[in-house]
mmCIF file of C-alpha atoms in Angstrom:
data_model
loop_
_atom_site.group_PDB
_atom_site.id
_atom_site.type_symbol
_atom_site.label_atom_id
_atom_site.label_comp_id
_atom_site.label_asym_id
_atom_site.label_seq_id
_atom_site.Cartn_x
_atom_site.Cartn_y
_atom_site.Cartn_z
ATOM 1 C CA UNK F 918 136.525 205.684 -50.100
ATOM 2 C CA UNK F 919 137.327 209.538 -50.630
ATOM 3 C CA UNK F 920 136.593 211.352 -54.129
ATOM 4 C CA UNK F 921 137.400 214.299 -55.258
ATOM 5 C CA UNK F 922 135.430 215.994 -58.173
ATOM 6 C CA UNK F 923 136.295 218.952 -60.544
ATOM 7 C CA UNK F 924 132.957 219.673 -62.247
ATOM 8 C CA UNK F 925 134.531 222.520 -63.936
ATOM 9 C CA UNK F 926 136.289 220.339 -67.308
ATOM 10 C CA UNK F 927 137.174 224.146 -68.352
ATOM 11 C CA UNK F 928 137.320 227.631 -67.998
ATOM 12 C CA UNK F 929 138.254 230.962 -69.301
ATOM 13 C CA UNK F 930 139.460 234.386 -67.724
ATOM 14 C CA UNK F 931 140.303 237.400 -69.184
ATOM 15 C CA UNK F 932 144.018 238.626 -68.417
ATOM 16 C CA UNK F 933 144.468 240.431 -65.161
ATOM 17 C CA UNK F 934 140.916 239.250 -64.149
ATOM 18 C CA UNK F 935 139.835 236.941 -61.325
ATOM 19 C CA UNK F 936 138.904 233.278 -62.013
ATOM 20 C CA UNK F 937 138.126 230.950 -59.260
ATOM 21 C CA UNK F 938 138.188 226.793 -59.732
ATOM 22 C CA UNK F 939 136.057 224.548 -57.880
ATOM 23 C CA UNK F 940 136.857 221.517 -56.234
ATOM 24 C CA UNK F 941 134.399 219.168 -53.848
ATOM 25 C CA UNK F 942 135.468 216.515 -52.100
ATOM 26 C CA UNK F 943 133.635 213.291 -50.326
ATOM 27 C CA UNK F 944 135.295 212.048 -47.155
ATOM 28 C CA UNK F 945 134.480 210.618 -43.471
ATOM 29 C CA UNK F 946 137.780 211.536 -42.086
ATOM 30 C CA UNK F 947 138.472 214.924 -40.316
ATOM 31 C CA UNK F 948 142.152 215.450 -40.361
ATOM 32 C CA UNK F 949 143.642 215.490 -44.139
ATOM 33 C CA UNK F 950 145.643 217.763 -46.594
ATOM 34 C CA UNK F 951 144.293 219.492 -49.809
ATOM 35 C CA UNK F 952 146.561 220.681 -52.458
ATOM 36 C CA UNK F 953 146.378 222.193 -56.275
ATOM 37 C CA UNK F 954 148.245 221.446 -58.575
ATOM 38 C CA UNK F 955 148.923 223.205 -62.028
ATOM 39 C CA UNK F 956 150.004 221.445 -64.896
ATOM 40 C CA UNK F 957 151.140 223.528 -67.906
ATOM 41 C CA UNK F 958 151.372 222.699 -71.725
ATOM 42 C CA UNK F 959 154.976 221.437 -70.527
ATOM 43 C CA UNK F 960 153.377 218.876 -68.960
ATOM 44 C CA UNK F 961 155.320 219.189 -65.737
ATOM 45 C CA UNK F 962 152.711 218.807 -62.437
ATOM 46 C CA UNK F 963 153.783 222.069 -59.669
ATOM 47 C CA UNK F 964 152.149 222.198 -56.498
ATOM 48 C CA UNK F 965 150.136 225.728 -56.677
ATOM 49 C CA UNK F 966 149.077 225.858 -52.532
ATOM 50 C CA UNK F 967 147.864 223.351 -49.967
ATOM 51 C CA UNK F 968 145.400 223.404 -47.249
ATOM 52 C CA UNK F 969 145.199 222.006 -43.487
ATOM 53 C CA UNK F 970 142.129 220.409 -42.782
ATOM 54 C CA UNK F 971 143.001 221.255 -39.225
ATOM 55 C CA UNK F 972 143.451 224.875 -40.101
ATOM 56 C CA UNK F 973 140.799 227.162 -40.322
ATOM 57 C CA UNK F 974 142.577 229.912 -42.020
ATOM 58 C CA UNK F 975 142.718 229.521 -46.048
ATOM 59 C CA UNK F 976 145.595 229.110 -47.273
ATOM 60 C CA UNK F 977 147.162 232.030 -49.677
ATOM 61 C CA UNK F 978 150.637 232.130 -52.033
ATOM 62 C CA UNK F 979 150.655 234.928 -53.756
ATOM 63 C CA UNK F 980 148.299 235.572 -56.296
ATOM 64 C CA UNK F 981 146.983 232.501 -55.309
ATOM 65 C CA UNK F 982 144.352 231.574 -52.625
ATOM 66 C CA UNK F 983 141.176 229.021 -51.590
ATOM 67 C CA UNK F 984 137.924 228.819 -50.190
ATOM 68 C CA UNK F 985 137.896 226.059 -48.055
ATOM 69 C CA UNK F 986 134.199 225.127 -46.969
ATOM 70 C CA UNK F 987 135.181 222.074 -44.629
ATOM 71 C CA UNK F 988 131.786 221.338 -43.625
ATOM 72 C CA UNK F 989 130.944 221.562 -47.126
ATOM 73 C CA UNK F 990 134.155 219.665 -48.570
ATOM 74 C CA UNK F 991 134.820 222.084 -50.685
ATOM 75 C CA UNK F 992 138.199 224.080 -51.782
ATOM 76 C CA UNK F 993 138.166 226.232 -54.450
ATOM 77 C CA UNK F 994 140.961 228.186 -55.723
ATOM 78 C CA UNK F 995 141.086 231.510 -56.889
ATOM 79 C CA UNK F 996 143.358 232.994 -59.401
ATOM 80 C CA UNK F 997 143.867 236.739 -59.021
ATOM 81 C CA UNK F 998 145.484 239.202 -61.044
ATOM 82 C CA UNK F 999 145.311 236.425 -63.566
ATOM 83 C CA UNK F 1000 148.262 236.103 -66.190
ATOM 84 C CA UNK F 1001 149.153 234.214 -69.733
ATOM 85 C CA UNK F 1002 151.484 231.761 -67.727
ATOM 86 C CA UNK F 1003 148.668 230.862 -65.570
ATOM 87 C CA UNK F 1004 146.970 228.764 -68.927
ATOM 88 C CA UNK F 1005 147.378 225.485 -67.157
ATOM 89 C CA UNK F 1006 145.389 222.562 -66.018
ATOM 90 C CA UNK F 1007 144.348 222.782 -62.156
ATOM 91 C CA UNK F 1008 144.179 219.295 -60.552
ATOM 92 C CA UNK F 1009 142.702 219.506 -57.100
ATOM 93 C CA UNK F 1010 144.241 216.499 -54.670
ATOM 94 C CA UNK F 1011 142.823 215.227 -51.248
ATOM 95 C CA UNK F 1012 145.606 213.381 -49.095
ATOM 96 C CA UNK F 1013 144.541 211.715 -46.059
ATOM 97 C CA UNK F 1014 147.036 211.492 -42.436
ATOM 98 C CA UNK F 1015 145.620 207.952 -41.208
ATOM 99 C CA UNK F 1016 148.591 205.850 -43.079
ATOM 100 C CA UNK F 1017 147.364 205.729 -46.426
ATOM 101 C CA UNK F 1018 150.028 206.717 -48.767
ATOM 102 C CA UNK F 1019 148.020 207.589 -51.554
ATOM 103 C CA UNK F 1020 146.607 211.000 -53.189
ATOM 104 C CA UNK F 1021 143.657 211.405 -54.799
ATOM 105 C CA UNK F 1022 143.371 213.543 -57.737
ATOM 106 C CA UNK F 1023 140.381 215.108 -59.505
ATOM 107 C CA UNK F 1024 139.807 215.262 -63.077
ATOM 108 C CA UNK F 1025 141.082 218.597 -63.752
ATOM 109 C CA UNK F 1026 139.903 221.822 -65.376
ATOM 110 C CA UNK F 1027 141.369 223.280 -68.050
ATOM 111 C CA UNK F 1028 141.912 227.118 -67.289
ATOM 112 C CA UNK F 1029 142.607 229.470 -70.650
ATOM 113 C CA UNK F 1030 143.913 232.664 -69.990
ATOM 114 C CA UNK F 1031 142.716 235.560 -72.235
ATOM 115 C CA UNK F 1032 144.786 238.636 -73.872
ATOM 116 C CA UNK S 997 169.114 218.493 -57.893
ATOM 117 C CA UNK S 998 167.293 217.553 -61.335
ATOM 118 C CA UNK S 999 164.294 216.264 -59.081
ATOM 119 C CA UNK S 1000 162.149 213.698 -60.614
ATOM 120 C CA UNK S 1001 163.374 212.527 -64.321
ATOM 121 C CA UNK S 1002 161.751 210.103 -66.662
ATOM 122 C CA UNK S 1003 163.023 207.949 -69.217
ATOM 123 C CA UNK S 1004 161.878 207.947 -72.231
ATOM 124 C CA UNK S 1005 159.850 211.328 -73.324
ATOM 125 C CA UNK S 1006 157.913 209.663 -75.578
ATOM 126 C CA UNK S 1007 157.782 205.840 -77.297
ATOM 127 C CA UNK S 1008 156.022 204.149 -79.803
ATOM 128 C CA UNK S 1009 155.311 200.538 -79.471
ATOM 129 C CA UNK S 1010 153.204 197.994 -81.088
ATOM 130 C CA UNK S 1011 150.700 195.907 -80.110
ATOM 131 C CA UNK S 1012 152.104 192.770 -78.033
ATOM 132 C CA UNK S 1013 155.639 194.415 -77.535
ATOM 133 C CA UNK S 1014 157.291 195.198 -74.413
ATOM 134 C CA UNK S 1015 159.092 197.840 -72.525
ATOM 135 C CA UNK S 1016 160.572 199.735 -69.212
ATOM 136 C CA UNK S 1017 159.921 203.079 -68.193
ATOM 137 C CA UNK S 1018 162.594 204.080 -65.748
ATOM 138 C CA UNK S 1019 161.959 206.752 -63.352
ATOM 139 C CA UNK S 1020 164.948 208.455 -60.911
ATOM 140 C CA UNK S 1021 164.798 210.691 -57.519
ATOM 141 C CA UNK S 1022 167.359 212.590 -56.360
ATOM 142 C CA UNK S 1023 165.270 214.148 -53.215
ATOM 143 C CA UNK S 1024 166.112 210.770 -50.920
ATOM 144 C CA UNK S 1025 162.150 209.924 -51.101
ATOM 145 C CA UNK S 1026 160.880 207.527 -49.781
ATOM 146 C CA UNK S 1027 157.481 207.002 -51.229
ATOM 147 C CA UNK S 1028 157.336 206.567 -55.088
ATOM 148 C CA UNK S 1029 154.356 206.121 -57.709
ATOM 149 C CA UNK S 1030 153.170 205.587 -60.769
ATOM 150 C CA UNK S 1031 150.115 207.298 -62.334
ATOM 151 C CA UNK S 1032 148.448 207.280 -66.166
ATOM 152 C CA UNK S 1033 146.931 210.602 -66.759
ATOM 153 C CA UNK S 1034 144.006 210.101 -69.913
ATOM 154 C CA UNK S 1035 141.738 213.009 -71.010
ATOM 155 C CA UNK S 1036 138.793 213.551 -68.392
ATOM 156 C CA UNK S 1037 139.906 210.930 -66.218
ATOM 157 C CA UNK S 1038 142.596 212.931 -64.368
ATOM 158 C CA UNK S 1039 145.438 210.808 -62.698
ATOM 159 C CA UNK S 1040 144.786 207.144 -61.668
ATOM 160 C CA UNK S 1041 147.349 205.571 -59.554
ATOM 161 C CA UNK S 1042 148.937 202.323 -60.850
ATOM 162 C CA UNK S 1043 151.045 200.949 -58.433
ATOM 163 C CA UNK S 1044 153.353 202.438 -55.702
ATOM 164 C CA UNK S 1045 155.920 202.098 -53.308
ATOM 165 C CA UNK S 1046 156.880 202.778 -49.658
ATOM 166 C CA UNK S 1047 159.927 201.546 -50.017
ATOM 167 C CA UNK S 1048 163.083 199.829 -51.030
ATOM 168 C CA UNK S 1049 162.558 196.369 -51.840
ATOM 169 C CA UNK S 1050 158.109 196.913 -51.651
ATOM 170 C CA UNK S 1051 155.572 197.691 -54.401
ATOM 171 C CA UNK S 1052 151.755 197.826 -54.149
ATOM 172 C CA UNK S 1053 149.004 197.917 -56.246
ATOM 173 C CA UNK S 1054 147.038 201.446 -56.915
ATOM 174 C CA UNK S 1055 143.868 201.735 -58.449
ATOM 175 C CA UNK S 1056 144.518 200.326 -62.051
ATOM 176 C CA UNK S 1057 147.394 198.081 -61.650
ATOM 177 C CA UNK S 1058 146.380 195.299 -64.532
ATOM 178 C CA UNK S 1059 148.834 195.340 -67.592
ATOM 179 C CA UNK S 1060 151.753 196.556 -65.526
ATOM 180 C CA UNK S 1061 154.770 195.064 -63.078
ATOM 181 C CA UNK S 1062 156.834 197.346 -61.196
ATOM 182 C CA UNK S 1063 160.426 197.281 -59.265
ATOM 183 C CA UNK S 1064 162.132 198.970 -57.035
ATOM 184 C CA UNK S 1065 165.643 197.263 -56.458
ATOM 185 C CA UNK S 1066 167.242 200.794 -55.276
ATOM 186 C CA UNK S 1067 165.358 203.478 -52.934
ATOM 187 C CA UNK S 1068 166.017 206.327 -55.796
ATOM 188 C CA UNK S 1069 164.736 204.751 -58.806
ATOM 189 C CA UNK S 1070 161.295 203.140 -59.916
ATOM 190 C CA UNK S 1071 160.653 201.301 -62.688
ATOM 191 C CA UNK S 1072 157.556 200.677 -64.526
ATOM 192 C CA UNK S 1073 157.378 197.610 -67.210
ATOM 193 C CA UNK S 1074 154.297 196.668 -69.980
ATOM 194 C CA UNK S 1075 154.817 193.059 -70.139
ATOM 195 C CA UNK S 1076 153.045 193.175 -74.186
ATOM 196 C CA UNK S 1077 151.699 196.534 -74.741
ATOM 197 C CA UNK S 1078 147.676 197.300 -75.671
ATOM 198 C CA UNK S 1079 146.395 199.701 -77.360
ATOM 199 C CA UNK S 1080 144.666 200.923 -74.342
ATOM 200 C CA UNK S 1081 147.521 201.742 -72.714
ATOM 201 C CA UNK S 1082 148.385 204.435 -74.772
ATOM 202 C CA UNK S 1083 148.464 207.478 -72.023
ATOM 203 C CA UNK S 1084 150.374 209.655 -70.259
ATOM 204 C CA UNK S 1085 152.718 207.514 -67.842
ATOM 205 C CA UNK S 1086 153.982 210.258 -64.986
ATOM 206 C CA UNK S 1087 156.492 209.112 -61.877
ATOM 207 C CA UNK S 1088 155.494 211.035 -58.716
ATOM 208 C CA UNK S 1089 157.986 210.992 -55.353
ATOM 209 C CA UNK S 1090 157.492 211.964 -51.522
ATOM 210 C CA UNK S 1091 158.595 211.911 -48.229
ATOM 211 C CA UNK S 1092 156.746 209.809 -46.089
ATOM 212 C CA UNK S 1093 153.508 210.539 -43.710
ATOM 213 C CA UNK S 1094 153.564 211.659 -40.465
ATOM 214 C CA UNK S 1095 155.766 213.817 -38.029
ATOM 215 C CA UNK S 1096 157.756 216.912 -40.052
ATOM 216 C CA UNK S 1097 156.178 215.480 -43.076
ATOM 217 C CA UNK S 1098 152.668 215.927 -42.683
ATOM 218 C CA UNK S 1099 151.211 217.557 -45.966
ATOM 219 C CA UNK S 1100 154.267 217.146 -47.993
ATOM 220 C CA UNK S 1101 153.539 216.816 -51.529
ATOM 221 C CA UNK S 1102 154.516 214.571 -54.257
ATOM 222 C CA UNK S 1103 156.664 215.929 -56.402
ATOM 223 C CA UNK S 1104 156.598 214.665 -60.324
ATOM 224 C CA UNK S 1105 158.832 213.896 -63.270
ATOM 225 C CA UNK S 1106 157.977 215.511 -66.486
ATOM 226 C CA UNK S 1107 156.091 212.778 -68.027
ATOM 227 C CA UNK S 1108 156.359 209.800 -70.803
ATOM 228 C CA UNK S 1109 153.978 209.639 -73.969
ATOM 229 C CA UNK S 1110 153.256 206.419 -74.246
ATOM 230 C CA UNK S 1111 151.721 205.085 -77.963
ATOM 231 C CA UNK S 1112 150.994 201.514 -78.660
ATOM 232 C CA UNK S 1113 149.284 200.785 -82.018
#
């Protein structure tokens, strides 16, 4: 069965510093989407950026980009530039493509943002 | 579109009582869930479904039915509440796998605070 872990419960940046989150994963498939997630004090889950397994290029929106280490399973996500609004909690997610409908989430880390 | 929407925000129930959390899609999903979201645990799937007409069980489905009688609307019931399932009840939607879909994401509803004492 895949996991994903967040071993990061929480962590701090200073405003318009760069933060990065880190996210392993455990897996015996080779074809499967990774996403982020950000979940603010409104409680409302957004989808930050995803990732191709397939795809060797990391994926980048914006201010936002990741590391992804596939022989390592790992997919971090930096934060650049960082800003108030980005005081969230960062859920990492592993999706795999053979059929299962299901997404695995991590257990978060809690990102404060500092003036 | 209003997206995913939850019904109730929040609820208070006791011990033993029962109740239905409705959740609505106006994106033509397909695929609809149900997750609990409880400090350090992240978000554990309770049930789910592919379908109009077909649920399935997630990874903690014990405590909880679900129906889903029409394709845009998914509805979660606690038969007689306990205390530990006081959480964070949040309805998630997607397309399906596969084809122009590949690596779609789920896309959630706000969220219901869920109390039982």
């Amino acid at each position: 069965a895949q996991t994903v872990t967040q071993s990061q419960p929480e962590m701090s940046v200073q405003e318009a510093e760069t933060v990065t989150l880190s996210c392993t994963y455990d897996t015996s498939e080779s074809d499967y989407y990774l996403f982020w997630y950000k979940q603010p004090p409104s409680r409302q889950m957004i989808l930050v950026i995803r990732q191709e397994a397939y795809k060797q290029q990391n994926a980048t929106e914006n201010r936002f980009s990741v590391n992804f280490q596939k022989a390592a399973k790992s997919f971090s996500l930096k934060i650049s530039d960082s800003q108030l609004g980005d005081a969230a909690m960062y859920f990492c997610a592993y999706r795999s493509t053979s059929g299962t409908y299901k997404y695995i989430f991590g257990t978060g880390t809690r990102l404060k943002v500092l003036a | 579109n209003a997206g995913v929407t939850q019904t109730p925000k929040f609820r208070v129930l006791k011990t033993g009582q029962s109740m239905t959390l409705l959740c609505a899609q106006d994106m033509n999903h397909e695929y609809m869930y149900w997750y609990r979201q409880d400090p350090g645990m992240g978000l554990r799937l309770i049930h789910y479904s592919v379908g109009e007409g077909t649920t399935a069980k997630g990874e903690v489905p014990d405590g909880y039915n679900v129906s889903r009688l029409k394709k845009q609307n998914f509805l979660l019931g606690l038969e007689s509440a306990a205390p530990s399932q006081t959480s964070v009840y949040f309805c998630a939607s997607s397309t399906p796998w596969g084809g122009p879909f590949r690596g779609n994401e789920q896309f959630f509803g706000p969220g219901t605070r869920l109390t039982v004492l």
